[in-house]
């Protein structure tokens, strides 16, 4: 699948934000046909006292 690299990148970025807490941002994803879709994805991982992500509020806009 051509967009596997983008899926892996986005997944890794989200997992990192969930580990450390704080901001997540993404501005593009590759589609199945190989073209890019430009987006504005902003979120924030909120951690509990034990350091586990308990919320991930955010917004996704197609730009």
PDB file of C-alpha atoms in Angstrom:
ATOM      1  CA  UNK A   1       0.000   0.000   0.000  1.00  0.00           C
ATOM      2  CA  UNK A   2       1.502   3.316  -1.068  1.00  0.00           C
ATOM      3  CA  UNK A   3       0.381   5.334   1.921  1.00  0.00           C
ATOM      4  CA  UNK A   4       1.707   2.941   4.575  1.00  0.00           C
ATOM      5  CA  UNK A   5       4.574   5.344   5.326  1.00  0.00           C
ATOM      6  CA  UNK A   6       2.132   8.131   6.170  1.00  0.00           C
ATOM      7  CA  UNK A   7       0.003   5.806   8.279  1.00  0.00           C
ATOM      8  CA  UNK A   8       3.074   4.707  10.211  1.00  0.00           C
ATOM      9  CA  UNK A   9       4.218   8.326  10.666  1.00  0.00           C
ATOM     10  CA  UNK A  10       0.835   9.565  11.869  1.00  0.00           C
ATOM     11  CA  UNK A  11       0.416   6.582  14.201  1.00  0.00           C
ATOM     12  CA  UNK A  12       3.913   7.054  15.662  1.00  0.00           C
ATOM     13  CA  UNK A  13       3.308  10.803  16.185  1.00  0.00           C
ATOM     14  CA  UNK A  14       0.022  10.126  17.994  1.00  0.00           C
ATOM     15  CA  UNK A  15       1.602   7.429  20.163  1.00  0.00           C
ATOM     16  CA  UNK A  16       4.445   9.809  21.075  1.00  0.00           C
ATOM     17  CA  UNK A  17       1.990  12.554  22.077  1.00  0.00           C
ATOM     18  CA  UNK A  18       0.078  10.045  24.201  1.00  0.00           C
ATOM     19  CA  UNK A  19       3.285   8.990  25.996  1.00  0.00           C
ATOM     20  CA  UNK A  20       4.580  12.481  26.766  1.00  0.00           C
ATOM     21  CA  UNK A  21       1.327  14.424  26.859  1.00  0.00           C
ATOM     22  CA  UNK A  22       0.880  17.722  25.105  1.00  0.00           C
ATOM     23  CA  UNK A  23       0.384  18.839  21.533  1.00  0.00           C
ATOM     24  CA  UNK A  24      -0.125  16.735  18.418  1.00  0.00           C
ATOM     25  CA  UNK A  25      -0.080  18.276  14.933  1.00  0.00           C
ATOM     26  CA  UNK A  26      -0.335  16.886  11.401  1.00  0.00           C
ATOM     27  CA  UNK A  27      -0.657  18.834   8.151  1.00  0.00           C
ATOM     28  CA  UNK A  28      -0.918  16.214   5.402  1.00  0.00           C
ATOM     29  CA  UNK A  29      -1.721  12.589   4.677  1.00  0.00           C
ATOM     30  CA  UNK A  30      -1.114  10.535   1.555  1.00  0.00           C
ATOM     31  CA  UNK A  31      -4.236   9.090  -0.079  1.00  0.00           C
ATOM     32  CA  UNK A  32      -4.627   5.661  -1.702  1.00  0.00           C
ATOM     33  CA  UNK A  33      -3.946   7.100  -5.182  1.00  0.00           C
ATOM     34  CA  UNK A  34      -0.616   8.560  -3.992  1.00  0.00           C
ATOM     35  CA  UNK A  35      -1.784  12.169  -3.881  1.00  0.00           C
ATOM     36  CA  UNK A  36      -1.609  14.236  -0.712  1.00  0.00           C
ATOM     37  CA  UNK A  37      -4.533  15.645   1.201  1.00  0.00           C
ATOM     38  CA  UNK A  38      -3.672  18.794   3.088  1.00  0.00           C
ATOM     39  CA  UNK A  39      -5.289  18.928   6.504  1.00  0.00           C
ATOM     40  CA  UNK A  40      -4.987  20.775   9.767  1.00  0.00           C
ATOM     41  CA  UNK A  41      -5.058  18.249  12.616  1.00  0.00           C
ATOM     42  CA  UNK A  42      -4.388  19.632  16.080  1.00  0.00           C
ATOM     43  CA  UNK A  43      -4.850  17.783  19.317  1.00  0.00           C
ATOM     44  CA  UNK A  44      -3.572  17.583  22.856  1.00  0.00           C
ATOM     45  CA  UNK A  45      -3.014  14.473  24.925  1.00  0.00           C
ATOM     46  CA  UNK A  46      -4.024  14.952  28.536  1.00  0.00           C
ATOM     47  CA  UNK A  47      -2.357  12.649  31.067  1.00  0.00           C
ATOM     48  CA  UNK A  48      -3.632  11.523  34.454  1.00  0.00           C
ATOM     49  CA  UNK A  49      -1.537  11.439  37.646  1.00  0.00           C
ATOM     50  CA  UNK A  50       0.007   8.108  36.603  1.00  0.00           C
ATOM     51  CA  UNK A  51       1.117   9.530  33.248  1.00  0.00           C
ATOM     52  CA  UNK A  52      -1.478   7.672  31.129  1.00  0.00           C
ATOM     53  CA  UNK A  53      -3.320   9.458  28.352  1.00  0.00           C
ATOM     54  CA  UNK A  54      -6.959   9.817  29.377  1.00  0.00           C
ATOM     55  CA  UNK A  55      -8.176  12.385  26.835  1.00  0.00           C
ATOM     56  CA  UNK A  56      -7.150  13.485  23.359  1.00  0.00           C
ATOM     57  CA  UNK A  57      -9.312  16.458  22.361  1.00  0.00           C
ATOM     58  CA  UNK A  58      -8.628  18.017  19.005  1.00  0.00           C
ATOM     59  CA  UNK A  59      -9.873  19.197  15.669  1.00  0.00           C
ATOM     60  CA  UNK A  60      -9.401  18.034  12.068  1.00  0.00           C
ATOM     61  CA  UNK A  61     -10.012  20.354   9.116  1.00  0.00           C
ATOM     62  CA  UNK A  62      -9.625  19.640   5.413  1.00  0.00           C
ATOM     63  CA  UNK A  63      -7.649  22.568   4.046  1.00  0.00           C
TER      64      UNK A  63
END
